[in-house]
Amino acid sequence: MPTPSMEDYLERIYKLIDEKGYARVSDIAEGLEVHPSSVTKMIQKLDKDEYLVYEKYRGLILTNKGKRMGKRLMDRHQLLEDFLKTIGVQEENIYKDVEGIEHHLSWDSITCIETLVEYFRRDPKRLEDLRDIHNELVSNS
């Protein structure tokens, strides 16, 4: 199982490859706000753990294992963003909050959140009721 740091790298690499077709050390470093030397060390670890194949000066490619994990991590991130939007978290707080909680939730909790988000998606009236309750609580505090 990857560490939270490994997850951040895999998620970033997956996203870069999905958007640009490739992931360079400099792009990863910029996106994660770390030094390129840190990226190189982590890439070597991810290569050793068979999440990707790295060839110095040639770049990297995700293995099937890395692609599956990267997609899973991207989906988790998006789900948590959707969840926080659904429950009324202010837009400017969502990214930071997701980054703060995504590594601390079990996959069981993620599945339950996914079920809850789907519950609200299936019936917009439920979401209206939730927002009414939220507004009532906020105005009473």
mmCIF file of N, CA and C in Angstrom:
data_model
loop_
_atom_site.group_PDB
_atom_site.id
_atom_site.type_symbol
_atom_site.label_atom_id
_atom_site.label_comp_id
_atom_site.label_asym_id
_atom_site.label_seq_id
_atom_site.Cartn_x
_atom_site.Cartn_y
_atom_site.Cartn_z
ATOM 1 N N MET A 1 0.851 -1.184 0.000
ATOM 2 C CA MET A 1 0.000 0.000 0.000
ATOM 3 C C MET A 1 0.892 1.242 0.000
ATOM 4 N N PRO A 2 0.618 2.189 -0.876
ATOM 5 C CA PRO A 2 1.452 3.387 -0.931
ATOM 6 C C PRO A 2 1.248 4.291 0.284
ATOM 7 N N THR A 3 2.292 5.019 0.633
ATOM 8 C CA THR A 3 2.210 6.000 1.714
ATOM 9 C C THR A 3 1.446 7.227 1.199
ATOM 10 N N PRO A 4 1.005 8.118 2.104
ATOM 11 C CA PRO A 4 0.354 9.349 1.638
ATOM 12 C C PRO A 4 1.213 10.146 0.653
ATOM 13 N N SER A 5 2.502 10.201 0.900
ATOM 14 C CA SER A 5 3.394 10.921 -0.012
ATOM 15 C C SER A 5 3.428 10.250 -1.385
ATOM 16 N N MET A 6 3.517 8.931 -1.387
ATOM 17 C CA MET A 6 3.505 8.189 -2.650
ATOM 18 C C MET A 6 2.185 8.436 -3.383
ATOM 19 N N GLU A 7 1.094 8.469 -2.635
ATOM 20 C CA GLU A 7 -0.213 8.729 -3.241
ATOM 21 C C GLU A 7 -0.234 10.093 -3.925
ATOM 22 N N ASP A 8 0.324 11.113 -3.253
ATOM 23 C CA ASP A 8 0.357 12.451 -3.854
ATOM 24 C C ASP A 8 1.109 12.437 -5.176
ATOM 25 N N TYR A 9 2.241 11.756 -5.199
ATOM 26 C CA TYR A 9 3.026 11.672 -6.435
ATOM 27 C C TYR A 9 2.280 10.906 -7.510
ATOM 28 N N LEU A 10 1.711 9.762 -7.154
ATOM 29 C CA LEU A 10 0.977 8.969 -8.149
ATOM 30 C C LEU A 10 -0.207 9.748 -8.708
ATOM 31 N N GLU A 11 -0.922 10.434 -7.836
ATOM 32 C CA GLU A 11 -2.066 11.231 -8.283
ATOM 33 C C GLU A 11 -1.603 12.322 -9.248
ATOM 34 N N ARG A 12 -0.520 13.006 -8.897
ATOM 35 C CA ARG A 12 -0.006 14.089 -9.741
ATOM 36 C C ARG A 12 0.494 13.547 -11.084
ATOM 37 N N ILE A 13 1.243 12.457 -11.048
ATOM 38 C CA ILE A 13 1.769 11.853 -12.278
ATOM 39 C C ILE A 13 0.621 11.400 -13.176
ATOM 40 N N TYR A 14 -0.368 10.739 -12.589
ATOM 41 C CA TYR A 14 -1.518 10.276 -13.360
ATOM 42 C C TYR A 14 -2.224 11.461 -14.026
ATOM 43 N N LYS A 15 -2.418 12.528 -13.251
ATOM 44 C CA LYS A 15 -3.113 13.710 -13.774
ATOM 45 C C LYS A 15 -2.314 14.352 -14.910
ATOM 46 N N LEU A 16 -1.006 14.479 -14.747
ATOM 47 C CA LEU A 16 -0.176 15.067 -15.803
ATOM 48 C C LEU A 16 -0.234 14.237 -17.081
ATOM 49 N N ILE A 17 -0.099 12.929 -16.934
ATOM 50 C CA ILE A 17 -0.142 12.053 -18.116
ATOM 51 C C ILE A 17 -1.511 12.127 -18.779
ATOM 52 N N ASP A 18 -2.563 12.188 -17.969
ATOM 53 C CA ASP A 18 -3.920 12.287 -18.506
ATOM 54 C C ASP A 18 -4.107 13.595 -19.275
ATOM 55 N N GLU A 19 -3.561 14.693 -18.737
ATOM 56 C CA GLU A 19 -3.749 16.010 -19.354
ATOM 57 C C GLU A 19 -2.783 16.289 -20.501
ATOM 58 N N LYS A 20 -1.509 15.903 -20.332
ATOM 59 C CA LYS A 20 -0.474 16.283 -21.290
ATOM 60 C C LYS A 20 0.088 15.123 -22.100
ATOM 61 N N GLY A 21 -0.151 13.901 -21.632
ATOM 62 C CA GLY A 21 0.412 12.747 -22.315
ATOM 63 C C GLY A 21 1.757 12.318 -21.750
ATOM 64 N N TYR A 22 2.307 13.100 -20.850
ATOM 65 C CA TYR A 22 3.599 12.781 -20.238
ATOM 66 C C TYR A 22 3.704 13.504 -18.895
ATOM 67 N N ALA A 23 4.679 13.082 -18.094
ATOM 68 C CA ALA A 23 4.943 13.733 -16.808
ATOM 69 C C ALA A 23 6.446 13.901 -16.672
ATOM 70 N N ARG A 24 6.898 15.145 -16.615
ATOM 71 C CA ARG A 24 8.319 15.432 -16.424
ATOM 72 C C ARG A 24 8.582 15.720 -14.952
ATOM 73 N N VAL A 25 9.806 15.475 -14.542
ATOM 74 C CA VAL A 25 10.211 15.735 -13.160
ATOM 75 C C VAL A 25 9.894 17.186 -12.785
ATOM 76 N N SER A 26 10.202 18.113 -13.668
ATOM 77 C CA SER A 26 9.966 19.535 -13.366
ATOM 78 C C SER A 26 8.481 19.830 -13.181
ATOM 79 N N ASP A 27 7.621 19.201 -13.984
ATOM 80 C CA ASP A 27 6.168 19.408 -13.848
ATOM 81 C C ASP A 27 5.651 18.837 -12.530
ATOM 82 N N ILE A 28 6.162 17.671 -12.168
ATOM 83 C CA ILE A 28 5.754 17.037 -10.909
ATOM 84 C C ILE A 28 6.196 17.903 -9.742
ATOM 85 N N ALA A 29 7.458 18.368 -9.782
ATOM 86 C CA ALA A 29 8.004 19.206 -8.710
ATOM 87 C C ALA A 29 7.193 20.486 -8.556
ATOM 88 N N GLU A 30 6.859 21.107 -9.668
ATOM 89 C CA GLU A 30 6.079 22.343 -9.634
ATOM 90 C C GLU A 30 4.689 22.099 -9.049
ATOM 91 N N GLY A 31 4.042 21.042 -9.485
ATOM 92 C CA GLY A 31 2.686 20.747 -9.027
ATOM 93 C C GLY A 31 2.608 20.395 -7.552
ATOM 94 N N LEU A 32 3.650 19.749 -7.050
ATOM 95 C CA LEU A 32 3.661 19.340 -5.639
ATOM 96 C C LEU A 32 4.439 20.309 -4.750
ATOM 97 N N GLU A 33 5.036 21.316 -5.391
ATOM 98 C CA GLU A 33 5.832 22.319 -4.682
ATOM 99 C C GLU A 33 6.958 21.681 -3.865
ATOM 100 N N VAL A 34 7.737 20.831 -4.567
ATOM 101 C CA VAL A 34 8.902 20.177 -3.973
ATOM 102 C C VAL A 34 10.095 20.352 -4.923
ATOM 103 N N HIS A 35 11.281 20.012 -4.435
ATOM 104 C CA HIS A 35 12.487 20.105 -5.257
ATOM 105 C C HIS A 35 12.547 18.935 -6.239
ATOM 106 N N PRO A 36 13.084 19.182 -7.421
ATOM 107 C CA PRO A 36 13.226 18.095 -8.399
ATOM 108 C C PRO A 36 13.978 16.882 -7.847
ATOM 109 N N SER A 37 14.953 17.105 -6.980
ATOM 110 C CA SER A 37 15.690 15.967 -6.418
ATOM 111 C C SER A 37 14.778 15.076 -5.582
ATOM 112 N N SER A 38 13.801 15.684 -4.902
ATOM 113 C CA SER A 38 12.820 14.896 -4.138
ATOM 114 C C SER A 38 11.955 14.068 -5.077
ATOM 115 N N VAL A 39 11.595 14.666 -6.204
ATOM 116 C CA VAL A 39 10.786 13.951 -7.198
ATOM 117 C C VAL A 39 11.553 12.748 -7.725
ATOM 118 N N THR A 40 12.813 12.956 -8.045
ATOM 119 C CA THR A 40 13.627 11.853 -8.569
ATOM 120 C C THR A 40 13.702 10.705 -7.573
ATOM 121 N N LYS A 41 13.906 11.019 -6.305
ATOM 122 C CA LYS A 41 13.962 9.968 -5.277
ATOM 123 C C LYS A 41 12.643 9.200 -5.201
ATOM 124 N N MET A 42 11.536 9.926 -5.223
ATOM 125 C CA MET A 42 10.239 9.266 -5.129
ATOM 126 C C MET A 42 9.955 8.446 -6.388
ATOM 127 N N ILE A 43 10.320 8.968 -7.533
ATOM 128 C CA ILE A 43 10.118 8.220 -8.776
ATOM 129 C C ILE A 43 10.884 6.902 -8.719
ATOM 130 N N GLN A 44 12.086 6.936 -8.190
ATOM 131 C CA GLN A 44 12.871 5.708 -8.063
ATOM 132 C C GLN A 44 12.181 4.722 -7.125
ATOM 133 N N LYS A 45 11.601 5.233 -6.040
ATOM 134 C CA LYS A 45 10.877 4.363 -5.105
ATOM 135 C C LYS A 45 9.624 3.780 -5.784
ATOM 136 N N LEU A 46 8.898 4.611 -6.511
ATOM 137 C CA LEU A 46 7.699 4.137 -7.216
ATOM 138 C C LEU A 46 8.064 3.118 -8.294
ATOM 139 N N ASP A 47 9.223 3.298 -8.904
ATOM 140 C CA ASP A 47 9.717 2.326 -9.884
ATOM 141 C C ASP A 47 10.017 1.002 -9.182
ATOM 142 N N LYS A 48 10.698 1.074 -8.055
ATOM 143 C CA LYS A 48 11.032 -0.130 -7.287
ATOM 144 C C LYS A 48 9.769 -0.877 -6.852
ATOM 145 N N ASP A 49 8.724 -0.132 -6.502
ATOM 146 C CA ASP A 49 7.458 -0.734 -6.063
ATOM 147 C C ASP A 49 6.520 -1.062 -7.225
ATOM 148 N N GLU A 50 7.023 -0.896 -8.440
ATOM 149 C CA GLU A 50 6.325 -1.288 -9.671
ATOM 150 C C GLU A 50 5.056 -0.492 -9.980
ATOM 151 N N TYR A 51 5.035 0.772 -9.560
ATOM 152 C CA TYR A 51 3.945 1.661 -9.948
ATOM 153 C C TYR A 51 4.254 2.354 -11.274
ATOM 154 N N LEU A 52 5.540 2.443 -11.596
ATOM 155 C CA LEU A 52 5.947 3.063 -12.846
ATOM 156 C C LEU A 52 7.286 2.487 -13.284
ATOM 157 N N VAL A 53 7.646 2.797 -14.517
ATOM 158 C CA VAL A 53 8.951 2.430 -15.055
ATOM 159 C C VAL A 53 9.655 3.738 -15.369
ATOM 160 N N TYR A 54 10.833 3.896 -14.779
ATOM 161 C CA TYR A 54 11.592 5.133 -14.943
ATOM 162 C C TYR A 54 12.942 4.834 -15.579
ATOM 163 N N GLU A 55 13.240 5.557 -16.644
ATOM 164 C CA GLU A 55 14.556 5.471 -17.274
ATOM 165 C C GLU A 55 15.157 6.865 -17.264
ATOM 166 N N LYS A 56 16.303 6.980 -16.601
ATOM 167 C CA LYS A 56 16.967 8.268 -16.485
ATOM 168 C C LYS A 56 17.127 8.916 -17.863
ATOM 169 N N TYR A 57 16.783 10.176 -17.938
ATOM 170 C CA TYR A 57 16.850 10.996 -19.160
ATOM 171 C C TYR A 57 15.823 10.612 -20.219
ATOM 172 N N ARG A 58 14.999 9.621 -19.959
ATOM 173 C CA ARG A 58 13.997 9.220 -20.950
ATOM 174 C C ARG A 58 12.585 9.458 -20.456
ATOM 175 N N GLY A 59 12.402 9.560 -19.170
ATOM 176 C CA GLY A 59 11.072 9.792 -18.640
ATOM 177 C C GLY A 59 10.510 8.577 -17.926
ATOM 178 N N LEU A 60 9.210 8.611 -17.745
ATOM 179 C CA LEU A 60 8.567 7.538 -16.996
ATOM 180 C C LEU A 60 7.243 7.181 -17.636
ATOM 181 N N ILE A 61 6.824 5.954 -17.374
ATOM 182 C CA ILE A 61 5.486 5.511 -17.763
ATOM 183 C C ILE A 61 4.885 4.767 -16.578
ATOM 184 N N LEU A 62 3.608 4.927 -16.397
ATOM 185 C CA LEU A 62 2.925 4.198 -15.336
ATOM 186 C C LEU A 62 2.699 2.754 -15.764
ATOM 187 N N THR A 63 2.888 1.847 -14.830
ATOM 188 C CA THR A 63 2.544 0.449 -15.076
ATOM 189 C C THR A 63 1.030 0.320 -14.941
ATOM 190 N N ASN A 64 0.484 -0.838 -15.240
ATOM 191 C CA ASN A 64 -0.957 -1.042 -15.033
ATOM 192 C C ASN A 64 -1.321 -0.815 -13.574
ATOM 193 N N LYS A 65 -0.465 -1.295 -12.674
ATOM 194 C CA LYS A 65 -0.677 -1.083 -11.239
ATOM 195 C C LYS A 65 -0.698 0.413 -10.916
ATOM 196 N N GLY A 66 0.231 1.165 -11.488
ATOM 197 C CA GLY A 66 0.300 2.603 -11.270
ATOM 198 C C GLY A 66 -0.893 3.335 -11.859
ATOM 199 N N LYS A 67 -1.337 2.900 -13.033
ATOM 200 C CA LYS A 67 -2.512 3.518 -13.664
ATOM 201 C C LYS A 67 -3.764 3.284 -12.822
ATOM 202 N N ARG A 68 -3.931 2.053 -12.347
ATOM 203 C CA ARG A 68 -5.109 1.747 -11.517
ATOM 204 C C ARG A 68 -5.108 2.590 -10.245
ATOM 205 N N MET A 69 -3.944 2.655 -9.591
ATOM 206 C CA MET A 69 -3.858 3.430 -8.347
ATOM 207 C C MET A 69 -4.023 4.918 -8.631
ATOM 208 N N GLY A 70 -3.403 5.414 -9.679
ATOM 209 C CA GLY A 70 -3.532 6.832 -10.029
ATOM 210 C C GLY A 70 -4.977 7.216 -10.297
ATOM 211 N N LYS A 71 -5.680 6.376 -11.049
ATOM 212 C CA LYS A 71 -7.095 6.651 -11.340
ATOM 213 C C LYS A 71 -7.915 6.613 -10.060
ATOM 214 N N ARG A 72 -7.649 5.637 -9.235
ATOM 215 C CA ARG A 72 -8.376 5.514 -7.967
ATOM 216 C C ARG A 72 -8.168 6.759 -7.091
ATOM 217 N N LEU A 73 -6.941 7.256 -7.058
ATOM 218 C CA LEU A 73 -6.623 8.438 -6.252
ATOM 219 C C LEU A 73 -7.274 9.699 -6.837
ATOM 220 N N MET A 74 -7.266 9.819 -8.165
ATOM 221 C CA MET A 74 -7.928 10.965 -8.815
ATOM 222 C C MET A 74 -9.436 10.917 -8.553
ATOM 223 N N ASP A 75 -10.012 9.725 -8.660
ATOM 224 C CA ASP A 75 -11.445 9.577 -8.403
ATOM 225 C C ASP A 75 -11.774 9.918 -6.951
ATOM 226 N N ARG A 76 -10.912 9.480 -6.016
ATOM 227 C CA ARG A 76 -11.126 9.795 -4.604
ATOM 228 C C ARG A 76 -11.104 11.309 -4.390
ATOM 229 N N HIS A 77 -10.124 11.965 -4.990
ATOM 230 C CA HIS A 77 -10.002 13.416 -4.853
ATOM 231 C C HIS A 77 -11.264 14.110 -5.378
ATOM 232 N N GLN A 78 -11.715 13.707 -6.565
ATOM 233 C CA GLN A 78 -12.905 14.315 -7.161
ATOM 234 C C GLN A 78 -14.145 14.053 -6.313
ATOM 235 N N LEU A 79 -14.275 12.842 -5.804
ATOM 236 C CA LEU A 79 -15.407 12.510 -4.951
ATOM 237 C C LEU A 79 -15.433 13.396 -3.715
ATOM 238 N N LEU A 80 -14.282 13.584 -3.089
ATOM 239 C CA LEU A 80 -14.241 14.422 -1.885
ATOM 240 C C LEU A 80 -14.557 15.878 -2.208
ATOM 241 N N GLU A 81 -14.107 16.357 -3.363
ATOM 242 C CA GLU A 81 -14.488 17.711 -3.789
ATOM 243 C C GLU A 81 -16.005 17.795 -3.963
ATOM 244 N N ASP A 82 -16.579 16.806 -4.649
ATOM 245 C CA ASP A 82 -18.027 16.777 -4.865
ATOM 246 C C ASP A 82 -18.778 16.737 -3.534
ATOM 247 N N PHE A 83 -18.285 15.926 -2.622
ATOM 248 C CA PHE A 83 -18.907 15.800 -1.307
ATOM 249 C C PHE A 83 -18.903 17.139 -0.564
ATOM 250 N N LEU A 84 -17.753 17.791 -0.533
ATOM 251 C CA LEU A 84 -17.671 19.066 0.187
ATOM 252 C C LEU A 84 -18.551 20.132 -0.466
ATOM 253 N N LYS A 85 -18.627 20.130 -1.787
ATOM 254 C CA LYS A 85 -19.539 21.051 -2.475
ATOM 255 C C LYS A 85 -20.986 20.735 -2.092
ATOM 256 N N THR A 86 -21.320 19.443 -2.091
ATOM 257 C CA THR A 86 -22.684 19.005 -1.778
ATOM 258 C C THR A 86 -23.117 19.468 -0.398
ATOM 259 N N ILE A 87 -22.226 19.363 0.574
ATOM 260 C CA ILE A 87 -22.615 19.724 1.940
ATOM 261 C C ILE A 87 -22.452 21.211 2.225
ATOM 262 N N GLY A 88 -22.056 21.979 1.198
ATOM 263 C CA GLY A 88 -22.069 23.429 1.335
ATOM 264 C C GLY A 88 -20.777 24.086 1.773
ATOM 265 N N VAL A 89 -19.658 23.382 1.685
ATOM 266 C CA VAL A 89 -18.372 23.997 2.026
ATOM 267 C C VAL A 89 -18.072 25.094 1.006
ATOM 268 N N GLN A 90 -17.564 26.225 1.479
ATOM 269 C CA GLN A 90 -17.262 27.341 0.590
ATOM 270 C C GLN A 90 -16.176 26.947 -0.406
ATOM 271 N N GLU A 91 -16.374 27.363 -1.640
ATOM 272 C CA GLU A 91 -15.499 26.987 -2.758
ATOM 273 C C GLU A 91 -14.017 27.217 -2.462
ATOM 274 N N GLU A 92 -13.691 28.341 -1.842
ATOM 275 C CA GLU A 92 -12.279 28.664 -1.603
ATOM 276 C C GLU A 92 -11.613 27.733 -0.587
ATOM 277 N N ASN A 93 -12.391 26.949 0.150
ATOM 278 C CA ASN A 93 -11.838 26.026 1.145
ATOM 279 C C ASN A 93 -11.727 24.589 0.651
ATOM 280 N N ILE A 94 -12.384 24.287 -0.451
ATOM 281 C CA ILE A 94 -12.534 22.891 -0.858
ATOM 282 C C ILE A 94 -11.201 22.210 -1.163
ATOM 283 N N TYR A 95 -10.356 22.798 -2.001
ATOM 284 C CA TYR A 95 -9.110 22.123 -2.394
ATOM 285 C C TYR A 95 -8.241 21.853 -1.169
ATOM 286 N N LYS A 96 -8.064 22.852 -0.347
ATOM 287 C CA LYS A 96 -7.220 22.706 0.849
ATOM 288 C C LYS A 96 -7.807 21.645 1.786
ATOM 289 N N ASP A 97 -9.116 21.653 1.955
ATOM 290 C CA ASP A 97 -9.749 20.668 2.828
ATOM 291 C C ASP A 97 -9.585 19.249 2.286
ATOM 292 N N VAL A 98 -9.762 19.077 0.982
ATOM 293 C CA VAL A 98 -9.591 17.749 0.384
ATOM 294 C C VAL A 98 -8.156 17.272 0.596
ATOM 295 N N GLU A 99 -7.194 18.148 0.350
ATOM 296 C CA GLU A 99 -5.792 17.778 0.554
ATOM 297 C C GLU A 99 -5.543 17.388 2.008
ATOM 298 N N GLY A 100 -6.261 18.025 2.926
ATOM 299 C CA GLY A 100 -6.071 17.742 4.340
ATOM 300 C C GLY A 100 -6.690 16.435 4.810
ATOM 301 N N ILE A 101 -7.748 15.986 4.134
ATOM 302 C CA ILE A 101 -8.450 14.795 4.632
ATOM 303 C C ILE A 101 -8.268 13.541 3.795
ATOM 304 N N GLU A 102 -7.880 13.677 2.535
ATOM 305 C CA GLU A 102 -7.943 12.517 1.642
ATOM 306 C C GLU A 102 -7.080 11.345 2.082
ATOM 307 N N HIS A 103 -5.973 11.579 2.752
ATOM 308 C CA HIS A 103 -5.098 10.479 3.164
ATOM 309 C C HIS A 103 -5.492 9.884 4.519
ATOM 310 N N HIS A 104 -6.453 10.509 5.174
ATOM 311 C CA HIS A 104 -6.813 10.085 6.525
ATOM 312 C C HIS A 104 -8.115 9.296 6.583
ATOM 313 N N LEU A 105 -8.723 9.078 5.439
ATOM 314 C CA LEU A 105 -9.976 8.333 5.383
ATOM 315 C C LEU A 105 -9.718 6.928 4.850
ATOM 316 N N SER A 106 -10.385 5.965 5.441
ATOM 317 C CA SER A 106 -10.289 4.594 4.935
ATOM 318 C C SER A 106 -11.070 4.505 3.623
ATOM 319 N N TRP A 107 -10.785 3.455 2.866
ATOM 320 C CA TRP A 107 -11.547 3.247 1.627
ATOM 321 C C TRP A 107 -13.007 2.927 1.952
ATOM 322 N N ASP A 108 -13.260 2.369 3.115
ATOM 323 C CA ASP A 108 -14.635 2.137 3.560
ATOM 324 C C ASP A 108 -15.359 3.472 3.727
ATOM 325 N N SER A 109 -14.698 4.444 4.360
ATOM 326 C CA SER A 109 -15.295 5.774 4.519
ATOM 327 C C SER A 109 -15.533 6.434 3.166
ATOM 328 N N ILE A 110 -14.585 6.274 2.254
ATOM 329 C CA ILE A 110 -14.728 6.842 0.909
ATOM 330 C C ILE A 110 -15.959 6.252 0.220
ATOM 331 N N THR A 111 -16.155 4.957 0.344
ATOM 332 C CA THR A 111 -17.319 4.301 -0.251
ATOM 333 C C THR A 111 -18.613 4.828 0.355
ATOM 334 N N CYS A 112 -18.636 5.045 1.662
ATOM 335 C CA CYS A 112 -19.829 5.584 2.319
ATOM 336 C C CYS A 112 -20.110 7.015 1.855
ATOM 337 N N ILE A 113 -19.067 7.813 1.696
ATOM 338 C CA ILE A 113 -19.233 9.183 1.189
ATOM 339 C C ILE A 113 -19.759 9.138 -0.238
ATOM 340 N N GLU A 114 -19.242 8.221 -1.025
ATOM 341 C CA GLU A 114 -19.718 8.066 -2.403
ATOM 342 C C GLU A 114 -21.214 7.739 -2.422
ATOM 343 N N THR A 115 -21.636 6.877 -1.525
ATOM 344 C CA THR A 115 -23.052 6.512 -1.426
ATOM 345 C C THR A 115 -23.890 7.732 -1.042
ATOM 346 N N LEU A 116 -23.395 8.521 -0.101
ATOM 347 C CA LEU A 116 -24.121 9.708 0.335
ATOM 348 C C LEU A 116 -24.243 10.742 -0.792
ATOM 349 N N VAL A 117 -23.158 10.971 -1.520
ATOM 350 C CA VAL A 117 -23.192 11.908 -2.645
ATOM 351 C C VAL A 117 -24.201 11.432 -3.685
ATOM 352 N N GLU A 118 -24.204 10.135 -3.967
ATOM 353 C CA GLU A 118 -25.162 9.577 -4.928
ATOM 354 C C GLU A 118 -26.598 9.726 -4.427
ATOM 355 N N TYR A 119 -26.792 9.550 -3.130
ATOM 356 C CA TYR A 119 -28.117 9.716 -2.518
ATOM 357 C C TYR A 119 -28.661 11.127 -2.799
ATOM 358 N N PHE A 120 -27.826 12.124 -2.653
ATOM 359 C CA PHE A 120 -28.264 13.502 -2.918
ATOM 360 C C PHE A 120 -28.419 13.771 -4.411
ATOM 361 N N ARG A 121 -27.599 13.156 -5.234
ATOM 362 C CA ARG A 121 -27.697 13.346 -6.689
ATOM 363 C C ARG A 121 -29.006 12.786 -7.234
ATOM 364 N N ARG A 122 -29.463 11.689 -6.674
ATOM 365 C CA ARG A 122 -30.653 11.020 -7.204
ATOM 366 C C ARG A 122 -31.940 11.791 -6.944
ATOM 367 N N ASP A 123 -31.945 12.639 -5.954
ATOM 368 C CA ASP A 123 -33.158 13.394 -5.636
ATOM 369 C C ASP A 123 -32.768 14.805 -5.198
ATOM 370 N N PRO A 124 -32.872 15.773 -6.108
ATOM 371 C CA PRO A 124 -32.481 17.152 -5.798
ATOM 372 C C PRO A 124 -33.231 17.735 -4.587
ATOM 373 N N LYS A 125 -34.406 17.216 -4.298
ATOM 374 C CA LYS A 125 -35.160 17.694 -3.132
ATOM 375 C C LYS A 125 -34.386 17.411 -1.845
ATOM 376 N N ARG A 126 -33.720 16.290 -1.791
ATOM 377 C CA ARG A 126 -32.911 15.951 -0.610
ATOM 378 C C ARG A 126 -31.821 16.992 -0.394
ATOM 379 N N LEU A 127 -31.209 17.406 -1.492
ATOM 380 C CA LEU A 127 -30.154 18.412 -1.407
ATOM 381 C C LEU A 127 -30.728 19.754 -0.953
ATOM 382 N N GLU A 128 -31.898 20.108 -1.454
ATOM 383 C CA GLU A 128 -32.570 21.330 -0.987
ATOM 384 C C GLU A 128 -32.831 21.268 0.516
ATOM 385 N N ASP A 129 -33.316 20.116 0.978
ATOM 386 C CA ASP A 129 -33.589 19.946 2.408
ATOM 387 C C ASP A 129 -32.297 20.088 3.224
ATOM 388 N N LEU A 130 -31.242 19.489 2.749
ATOM 389 C CA LEU A 130 -29.956 19.593 3.437
ATOM 390 C C LEU A 130 -29.505 21.048 3.519
ATOM 391 N N ARG A 131 -29.615 21.766 2.437
ATOM 392 C CA ARG A 131 -29.179 23.173 2.413
ATOM 393 C C ARG A 131 -30.073 24.036 3.297
ATOM 394 N N ASP A 132 -31.364 23.721 3.349
ATOM 395 C CA ASP A 132 -32.267 24.450 4.251
ATOM 396 C C ASP A 132 -31.841 24.250 5.711
ATOM 397 N N ILE A 133 -31.551 23.012 6.067
ATOM 398 C CA ILE A 133 -31.109 22.713 7.437
ATOM 399 C C ILE A 133 -29.796 23.434 7.721
ATOM 400 N N HIS A 134 -28.874 23.390 6.766
ATOM 401 C CA HIS A 134 -27.585 24.064 6.924
ATOM 402 C C HIS A 134 -27.783 25.558 7.159
ATOM 403 N N ASN A 135 -28.605 26.183 6.318
ATOM 404 C CA ASN A 135 -28.844 27.619 6.449
ATOM 405 C C ASN A 135 -29.490 27.963 7.777
ATOM 406 N N GLU A 136 -30.407 27.114 8.228
ATOM 407 C CA GLU A 136 -31.064 27.302 9.513
ATOM 408 C C GLU A 136 -30.042 27.243 10.655
ATOM 409 N N LEU A 137 -29.167 26.253 10.604
ATOM 410 C CA LEU A 137 -28.148 26.109 11.655
ATOM 411 C C LEU A 137 -27.164 27.282 11.655
ATOM 412 N N VAL A 138 -26.770 27.720 10.453
ATOM 413 C CA VAL A 138 -25.829 28.831 10.345
ATOM 414 C C VAL A 138 -26.451 30.126 10.871
ATOM 415 N N SER A 139 -27.715 30.350 10.544
ATOM 416 C CA SER A 139 -28.360 31.593 10.990
ATOM 417 C C SER A 139 -28.636 31.587 12.493
ATOM 418 N N ASN A 140 -28.733 30.423 13.102
ATOM 419 C CA ASN A 140 -28.966 30.333 14.554
ATOM 420 C C ASN A 140 -27.678 30.374 15.370
ATOM 421 N N SER A 141 -26.545 30.313 14.723
ATOM 422 C CA SER A 141 -25.297 30.297 15.494
ATOM 423 C C SER A 141 -24.649 31.640 15.615
#
